[in-house]
GROMACS .gro file of C-alpha atoms in nm:
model
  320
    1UNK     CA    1  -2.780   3.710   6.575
    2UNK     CA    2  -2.400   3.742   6.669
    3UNK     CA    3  -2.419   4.049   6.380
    4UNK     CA    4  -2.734   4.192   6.557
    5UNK     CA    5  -2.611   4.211   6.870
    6UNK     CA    6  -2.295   4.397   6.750
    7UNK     CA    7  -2.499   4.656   6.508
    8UNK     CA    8  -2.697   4.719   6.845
    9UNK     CA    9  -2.392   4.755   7.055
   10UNK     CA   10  -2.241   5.014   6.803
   11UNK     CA   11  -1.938   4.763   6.778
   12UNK     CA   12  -2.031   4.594   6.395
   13UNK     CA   13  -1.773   4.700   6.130
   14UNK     CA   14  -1.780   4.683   5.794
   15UNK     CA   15  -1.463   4.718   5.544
   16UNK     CA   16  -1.473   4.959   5.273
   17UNK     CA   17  -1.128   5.010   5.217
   18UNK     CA   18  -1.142   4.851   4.898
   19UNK     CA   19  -1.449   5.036   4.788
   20UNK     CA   20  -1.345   5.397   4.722
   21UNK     CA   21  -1.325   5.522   4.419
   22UNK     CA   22  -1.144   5.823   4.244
   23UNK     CA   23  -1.446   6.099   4.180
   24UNK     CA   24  -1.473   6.266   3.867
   25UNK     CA   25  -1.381   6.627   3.887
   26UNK     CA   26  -1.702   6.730   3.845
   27UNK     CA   27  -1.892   6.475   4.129
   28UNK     CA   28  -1.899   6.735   4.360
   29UNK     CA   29  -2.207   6.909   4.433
   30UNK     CA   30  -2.282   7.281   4.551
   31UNK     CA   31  -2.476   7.484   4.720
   32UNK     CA   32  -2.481   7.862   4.733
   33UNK     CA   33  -2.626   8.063   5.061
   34UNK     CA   34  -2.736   8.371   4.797
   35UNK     CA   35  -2.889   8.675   5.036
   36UNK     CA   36  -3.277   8.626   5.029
   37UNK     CA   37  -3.419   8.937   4.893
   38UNK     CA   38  -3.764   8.920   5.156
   39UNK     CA   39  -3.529   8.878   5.451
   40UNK     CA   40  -3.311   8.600   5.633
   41UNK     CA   41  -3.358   8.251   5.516
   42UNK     CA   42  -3.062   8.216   5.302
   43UNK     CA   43  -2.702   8.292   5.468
   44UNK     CA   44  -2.531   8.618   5.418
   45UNK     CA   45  -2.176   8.588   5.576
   46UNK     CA   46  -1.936   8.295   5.657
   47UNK     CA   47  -2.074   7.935   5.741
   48UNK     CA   48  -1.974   7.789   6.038
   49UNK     CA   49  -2.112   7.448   6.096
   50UNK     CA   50  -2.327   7.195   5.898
   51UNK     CA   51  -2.480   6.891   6.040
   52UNK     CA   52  -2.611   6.598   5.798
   53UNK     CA   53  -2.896   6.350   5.970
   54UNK     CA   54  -2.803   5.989   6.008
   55UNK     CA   55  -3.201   5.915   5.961
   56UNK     CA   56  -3.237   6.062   5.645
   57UNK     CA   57  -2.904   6.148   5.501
   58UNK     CA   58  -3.119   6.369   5.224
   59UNK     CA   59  -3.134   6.639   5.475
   60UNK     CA   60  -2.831   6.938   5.610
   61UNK     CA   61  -2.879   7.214   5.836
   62UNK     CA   62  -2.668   7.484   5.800
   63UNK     CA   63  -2.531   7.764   6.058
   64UNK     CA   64  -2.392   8.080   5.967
   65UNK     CA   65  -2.206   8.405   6.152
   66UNK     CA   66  -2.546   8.583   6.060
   67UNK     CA   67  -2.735   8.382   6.288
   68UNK     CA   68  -2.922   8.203   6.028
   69UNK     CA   69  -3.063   7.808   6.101
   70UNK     CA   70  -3.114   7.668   5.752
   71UNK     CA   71  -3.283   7.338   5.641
   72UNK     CA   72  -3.139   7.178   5.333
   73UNK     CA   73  -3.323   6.922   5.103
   74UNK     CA   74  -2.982   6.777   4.936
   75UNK     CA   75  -3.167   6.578   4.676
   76UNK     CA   76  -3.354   6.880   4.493
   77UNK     CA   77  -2.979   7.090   4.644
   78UNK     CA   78  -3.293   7.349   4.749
   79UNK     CA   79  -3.360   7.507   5.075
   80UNK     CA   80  -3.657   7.369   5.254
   81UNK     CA   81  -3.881   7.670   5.332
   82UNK     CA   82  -4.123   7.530   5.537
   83UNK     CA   83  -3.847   7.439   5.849
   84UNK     CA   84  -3.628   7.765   5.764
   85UNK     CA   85  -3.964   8.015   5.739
   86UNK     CA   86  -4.065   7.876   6.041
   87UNK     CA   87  -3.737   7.872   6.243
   88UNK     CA   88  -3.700   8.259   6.123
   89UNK     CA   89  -3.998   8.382   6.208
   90UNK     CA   90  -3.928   8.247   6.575
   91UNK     CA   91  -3.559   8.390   6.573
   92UNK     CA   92  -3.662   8.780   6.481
   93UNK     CA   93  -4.012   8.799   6.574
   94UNK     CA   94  -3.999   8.669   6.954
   95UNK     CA   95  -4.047   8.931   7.222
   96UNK     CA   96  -3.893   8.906   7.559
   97UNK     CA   97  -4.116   8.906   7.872
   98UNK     CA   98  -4.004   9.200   7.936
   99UNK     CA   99  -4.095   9.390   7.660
  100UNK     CA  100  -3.724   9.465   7.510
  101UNK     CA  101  -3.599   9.403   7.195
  102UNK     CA  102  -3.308   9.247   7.318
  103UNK     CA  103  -3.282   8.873   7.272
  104UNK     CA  104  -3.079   8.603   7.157
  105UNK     CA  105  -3.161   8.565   6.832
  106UNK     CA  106  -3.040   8.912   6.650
  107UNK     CA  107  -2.849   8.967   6.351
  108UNK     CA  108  -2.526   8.997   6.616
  109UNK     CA  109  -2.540   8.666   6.784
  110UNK     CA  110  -2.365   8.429   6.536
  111UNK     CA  111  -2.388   8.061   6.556
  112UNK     CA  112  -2.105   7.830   6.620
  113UNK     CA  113  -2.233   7.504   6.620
  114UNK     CA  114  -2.517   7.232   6.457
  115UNK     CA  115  -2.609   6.912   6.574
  116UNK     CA  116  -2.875   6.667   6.448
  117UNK     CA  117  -3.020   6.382   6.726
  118UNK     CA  118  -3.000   6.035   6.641
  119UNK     CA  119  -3.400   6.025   6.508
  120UNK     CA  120  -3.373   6.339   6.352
  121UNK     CA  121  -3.618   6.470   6.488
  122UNK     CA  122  -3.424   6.781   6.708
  123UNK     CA  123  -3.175   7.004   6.562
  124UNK     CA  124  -2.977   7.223   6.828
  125UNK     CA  125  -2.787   7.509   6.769
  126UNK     CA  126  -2.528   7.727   6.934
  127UNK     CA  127  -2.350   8.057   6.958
  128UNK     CA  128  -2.209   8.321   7.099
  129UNK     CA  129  -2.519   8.451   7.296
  130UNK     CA  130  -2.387   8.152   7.521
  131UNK     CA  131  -2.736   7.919   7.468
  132UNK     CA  132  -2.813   7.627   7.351
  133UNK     CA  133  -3.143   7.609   7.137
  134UNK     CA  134  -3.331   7.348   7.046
  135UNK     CA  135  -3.560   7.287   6.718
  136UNK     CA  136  -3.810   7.078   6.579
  137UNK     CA  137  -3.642   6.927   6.235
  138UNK     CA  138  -4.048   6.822   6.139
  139UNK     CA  139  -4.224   7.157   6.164
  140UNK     CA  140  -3.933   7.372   6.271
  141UNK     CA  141  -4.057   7.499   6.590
  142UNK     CA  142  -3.872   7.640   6.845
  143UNK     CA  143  -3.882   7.320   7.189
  144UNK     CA  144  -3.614   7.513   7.452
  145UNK     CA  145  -3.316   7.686   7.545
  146UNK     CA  146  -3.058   7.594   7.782
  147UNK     CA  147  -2.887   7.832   7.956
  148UNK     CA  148  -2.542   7.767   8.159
  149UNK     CA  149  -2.193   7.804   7.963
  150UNK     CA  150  -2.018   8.116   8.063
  151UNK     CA  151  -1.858   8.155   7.670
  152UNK     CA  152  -1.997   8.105   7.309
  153UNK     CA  153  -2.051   7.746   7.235
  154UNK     CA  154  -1.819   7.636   6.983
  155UNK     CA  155  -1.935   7.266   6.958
  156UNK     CA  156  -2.235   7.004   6.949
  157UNK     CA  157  -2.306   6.652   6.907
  158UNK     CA  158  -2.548   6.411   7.064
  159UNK     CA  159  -2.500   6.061   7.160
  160UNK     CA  160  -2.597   5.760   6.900
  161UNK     CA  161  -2.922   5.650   6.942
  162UNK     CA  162  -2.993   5.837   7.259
  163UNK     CA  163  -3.160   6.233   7.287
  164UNK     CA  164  -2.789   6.294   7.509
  165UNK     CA  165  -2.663   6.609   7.388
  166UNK     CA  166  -2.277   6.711   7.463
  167UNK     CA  167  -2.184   7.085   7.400
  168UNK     CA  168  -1.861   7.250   7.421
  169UNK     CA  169  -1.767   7.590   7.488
  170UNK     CA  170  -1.502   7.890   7.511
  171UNK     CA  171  -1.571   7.842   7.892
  172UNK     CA  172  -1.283   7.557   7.884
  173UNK     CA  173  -1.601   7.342   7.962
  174UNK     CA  174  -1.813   7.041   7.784
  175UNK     CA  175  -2.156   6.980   7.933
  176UNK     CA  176  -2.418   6.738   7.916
  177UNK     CA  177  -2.778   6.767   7.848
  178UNK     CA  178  -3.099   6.558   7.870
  179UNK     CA  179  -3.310   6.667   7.607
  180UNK     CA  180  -3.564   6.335   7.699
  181UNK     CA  181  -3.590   6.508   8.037
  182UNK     CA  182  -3.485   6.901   7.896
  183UNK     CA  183  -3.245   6.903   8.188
  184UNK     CA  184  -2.893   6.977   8.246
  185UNK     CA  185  -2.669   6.669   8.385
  186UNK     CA  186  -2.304   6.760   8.405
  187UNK     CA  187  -1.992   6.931   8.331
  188UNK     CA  188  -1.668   6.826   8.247
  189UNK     CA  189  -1.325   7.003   8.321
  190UNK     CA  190  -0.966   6.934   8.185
  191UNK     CA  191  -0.891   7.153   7.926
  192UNK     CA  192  -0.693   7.457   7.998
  193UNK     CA  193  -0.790   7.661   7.680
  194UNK     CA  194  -1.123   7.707   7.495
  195UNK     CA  195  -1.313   7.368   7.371
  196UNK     CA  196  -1.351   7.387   6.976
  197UNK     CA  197  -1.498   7.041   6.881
  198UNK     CA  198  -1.687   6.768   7.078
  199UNK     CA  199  -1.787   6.410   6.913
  200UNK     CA  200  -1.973   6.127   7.065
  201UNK     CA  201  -2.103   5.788   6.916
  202UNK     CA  202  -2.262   5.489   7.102
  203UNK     CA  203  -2.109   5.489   7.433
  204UNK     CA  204  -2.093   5.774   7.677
  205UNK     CA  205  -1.749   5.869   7.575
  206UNK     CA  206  -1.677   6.197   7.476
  207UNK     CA  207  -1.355   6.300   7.216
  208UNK     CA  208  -1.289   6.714   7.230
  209UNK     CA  209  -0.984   6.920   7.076
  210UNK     CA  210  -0.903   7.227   7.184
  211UNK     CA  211  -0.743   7.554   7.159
  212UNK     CA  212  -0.468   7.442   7.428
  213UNK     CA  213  -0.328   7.193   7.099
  214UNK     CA  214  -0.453   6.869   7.299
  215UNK     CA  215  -0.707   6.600   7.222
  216UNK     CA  216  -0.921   6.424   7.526
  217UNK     CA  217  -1.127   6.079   7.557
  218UNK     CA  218  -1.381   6.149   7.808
  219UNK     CA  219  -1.515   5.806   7.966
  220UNK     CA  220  -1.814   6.004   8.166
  221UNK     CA  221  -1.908   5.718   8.389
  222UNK     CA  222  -1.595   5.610   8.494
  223UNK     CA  223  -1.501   6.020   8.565
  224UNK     CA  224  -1.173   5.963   8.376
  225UNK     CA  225  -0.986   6.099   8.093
  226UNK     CA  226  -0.727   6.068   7.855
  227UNK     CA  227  -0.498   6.348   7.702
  228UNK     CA  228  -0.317   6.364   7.336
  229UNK     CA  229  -0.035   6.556   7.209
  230UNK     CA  230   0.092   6.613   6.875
  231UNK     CA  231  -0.046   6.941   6.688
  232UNK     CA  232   0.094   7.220   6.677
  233UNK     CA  233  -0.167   7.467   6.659
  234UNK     CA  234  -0.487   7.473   6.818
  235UNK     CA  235  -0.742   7.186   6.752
  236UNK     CA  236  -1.039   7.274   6.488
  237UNK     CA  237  -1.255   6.944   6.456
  238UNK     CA  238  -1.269   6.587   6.581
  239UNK     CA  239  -1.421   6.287   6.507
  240UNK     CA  240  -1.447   5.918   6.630
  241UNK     CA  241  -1.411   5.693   6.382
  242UNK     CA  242  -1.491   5.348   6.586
  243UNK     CA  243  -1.487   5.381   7.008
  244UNK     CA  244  -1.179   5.349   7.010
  245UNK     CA  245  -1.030   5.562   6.710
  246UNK     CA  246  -1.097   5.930   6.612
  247UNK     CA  247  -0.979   6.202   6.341
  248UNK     CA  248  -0.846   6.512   6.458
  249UNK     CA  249  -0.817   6.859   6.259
  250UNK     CA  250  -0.617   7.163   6.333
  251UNK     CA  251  -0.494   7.485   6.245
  252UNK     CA  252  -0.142   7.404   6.163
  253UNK     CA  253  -0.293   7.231   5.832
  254UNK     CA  254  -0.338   6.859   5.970
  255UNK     CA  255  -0.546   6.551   6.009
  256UNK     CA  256  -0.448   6.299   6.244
  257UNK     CA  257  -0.559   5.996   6.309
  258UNK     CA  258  -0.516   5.848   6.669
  259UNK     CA  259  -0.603   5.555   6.872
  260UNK     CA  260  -0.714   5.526   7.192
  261UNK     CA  261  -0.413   5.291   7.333
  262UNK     CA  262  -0.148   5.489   7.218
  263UNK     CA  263  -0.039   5.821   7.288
  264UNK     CA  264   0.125   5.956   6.953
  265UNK     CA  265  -0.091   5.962   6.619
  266UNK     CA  266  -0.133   5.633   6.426
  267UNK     CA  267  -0.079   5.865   6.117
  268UNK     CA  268  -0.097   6.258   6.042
  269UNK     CA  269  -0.175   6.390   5.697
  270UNK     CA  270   0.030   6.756   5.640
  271UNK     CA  271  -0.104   7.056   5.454
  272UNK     CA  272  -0.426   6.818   5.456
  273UNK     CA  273  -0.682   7.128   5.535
  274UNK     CA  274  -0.460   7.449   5.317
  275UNK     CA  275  -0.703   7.547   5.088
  276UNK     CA  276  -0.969   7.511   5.328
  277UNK     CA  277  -1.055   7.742   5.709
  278UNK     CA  278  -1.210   7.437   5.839
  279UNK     CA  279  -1.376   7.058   5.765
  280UNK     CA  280  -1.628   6.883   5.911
  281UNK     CA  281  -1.598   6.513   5.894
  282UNK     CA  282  -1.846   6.259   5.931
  283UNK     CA  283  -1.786   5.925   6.119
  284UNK     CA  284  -1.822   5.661   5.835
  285UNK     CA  285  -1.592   5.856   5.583
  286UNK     CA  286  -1.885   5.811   5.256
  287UNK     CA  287  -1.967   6.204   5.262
  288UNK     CA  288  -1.751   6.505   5.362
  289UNK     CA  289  -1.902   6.815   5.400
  290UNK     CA  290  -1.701   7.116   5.400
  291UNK     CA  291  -1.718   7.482   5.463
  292UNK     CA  292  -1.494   7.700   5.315
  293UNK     CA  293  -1.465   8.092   5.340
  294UNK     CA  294  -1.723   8.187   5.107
  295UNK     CA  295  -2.115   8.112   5.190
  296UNK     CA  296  -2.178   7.835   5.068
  297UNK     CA  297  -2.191   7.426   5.131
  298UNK     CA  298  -1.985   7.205   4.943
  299UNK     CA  299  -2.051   6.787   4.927
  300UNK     CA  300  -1.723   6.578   4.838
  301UNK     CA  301  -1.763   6.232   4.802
  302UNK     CA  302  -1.463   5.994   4.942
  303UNK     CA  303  -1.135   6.049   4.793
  304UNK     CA  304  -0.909   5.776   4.716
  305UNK     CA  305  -0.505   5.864   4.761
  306UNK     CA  306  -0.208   5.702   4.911
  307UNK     CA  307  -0.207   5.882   5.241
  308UNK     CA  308  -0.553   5.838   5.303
  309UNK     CA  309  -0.548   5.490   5.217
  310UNK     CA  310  -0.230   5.446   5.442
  311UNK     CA  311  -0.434   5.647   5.674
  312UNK     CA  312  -0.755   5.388   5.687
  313UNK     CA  313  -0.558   5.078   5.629
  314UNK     CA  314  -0.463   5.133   5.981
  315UNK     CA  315  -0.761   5.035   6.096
  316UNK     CA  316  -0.909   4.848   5.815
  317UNK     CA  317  -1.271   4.899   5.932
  318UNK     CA  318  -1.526   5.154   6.013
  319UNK     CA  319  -1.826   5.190   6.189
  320UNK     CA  320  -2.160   5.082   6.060
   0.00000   0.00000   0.00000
């Protein structure tokens, strides 16, 4: 029961420490965005985000500076053509009330951002035409747009077990949505450059990096927040690792990992990102997904060295 209550709390940890393993050198797996010869449906220029369910960890969407929403099947490493058809068709076949064909989804308007909801049932998506859309994972239709940051949104996530989605933009901003109630709730201000990243687990407590080189906790009901320091260059990616440790990425090459309670990093890997524009990093540390320069998707299973062990001993547990 005492185990129950945790898992259900978000606050049970497991310790895998001693479970990672060296990969072979071939154990990753990859997936090329080729151009699809009939037209959209496979990426044609740079990925920019990728978003694995937590439901049904089988299944990646994929967002590209082409515009292009793509569903993944990662078992069969295929596209799934029924959700990416379906989410195409919508994207360059929609006409505006007014008659123009000037909308959101054209080859011009890149997306930024991917997040899956806890279910995973709703996919959302963002970009620089400044909206928020939301998808249908199931049949890939289009449910609703939301309107309301003044930049391109650069980040996504939605709260564990909840339909609460937070979104991040260029605007300096991170807002909060109801997609239960397809409303908008908030905003939150602090940062003094543009947002890059914005993660969010159990509790309503927001982590974001930036471009201004800081890190923030967001506790949203008690309207506080708490600032790190420590890169050097402005933030690319963040993610919390338990509620009260997260993972930070940035352009001067490093991952740091930070706690809550103290101001400095617990521990900051150098050069840790070099080959690599940017990383995506998932919350329980068993599957990285990265996306380097070149279209495609790359998997990379855990991998087992003395900094990152160093790194994770400091906490010697992750979330379940």
């Amino acid at each position: 029961l005492k185990v129950d209550a945790l898992v259900q709390r978000g606050h049970y940890q497991r310790r895998i420490v001693d479970q990672l393993q060296v990969p072979a050198p071939t154990s990753s797996s990859r997936l090329i965005a080729r151009p699809f010869k009939a037209g959209g449906g496979f990426h044609r220029t740079s990925l920019t985000g990728v978003a694995l369910s937590d439901v049904d960890q089988t299944k990646a969407f994929t967002v590209s500076k082409d515009g292009a929403l793509v569903g993944w099947d990662l078992e069969s490493m295929r596209r799934v053509n029924s959700f990416t058809g379906r989410v195409t068709d919508h994207m360059y076949n929609r006409i505006t009330p007014g008659g123009s064909d000037l909308h959101p989804y054209k080859r011009h308007s890149c997306l930024l951002a991917v997040a899956v909801s806890g279910d995973g049932n709703l996919v959302a998506t963002g970009g620089s035409s400044r909206l928020i859309s939301v998808w249908d994972t199931r049949s890939g239709d289009h449910v609703q747009d939301f309107p309301g940051h003044k930049g391109p949104v650069t980040g996504l996530t939605f709260q564990s077990g909840t339909n609460q989605l937070f979104s991040c933009s260029d605007d300096r901003s991170i807002k909060i949505w109801s997609l239960d109630d397809r409303a908008y709730i908030e905003t939150l201000f602090g940062h003094t450059a543009q947002v890059t990243a914005v993660d969010c687990l159990r509790k309503e407590r927001v982590v974001s990096v930036g471009s201004d080189r800081t890190c923030r906790i967001w506790k949203v009901p008690e309207e506080s927040q708490l600032m790190f320091k420590g890169h050097t260059a402005s933030g690319d990616t963040c993610k919390f690792v338990n509620q009260t440790t997260f993972v930070s990425g940035s352009q001067d090459g490093s991952l740091s990992l930070w706690s809550m309670f103290k101001k400095k990093a617990v521990h900051t890997v150098r050069n840790a990102t070099a080959e690599r524009q940017a990383r995506a990093l998932t919350p329980a540390l068993a599957r990285h997904a990265s996306r380097p320069a070149e279209a495609g998707l790359a998997l990379w299973p855990p991998v087992r060295t003395p900094t990152s062990l160093q790194a994770a001993q400091g906490t010697g547990a992750l979330d379940s």
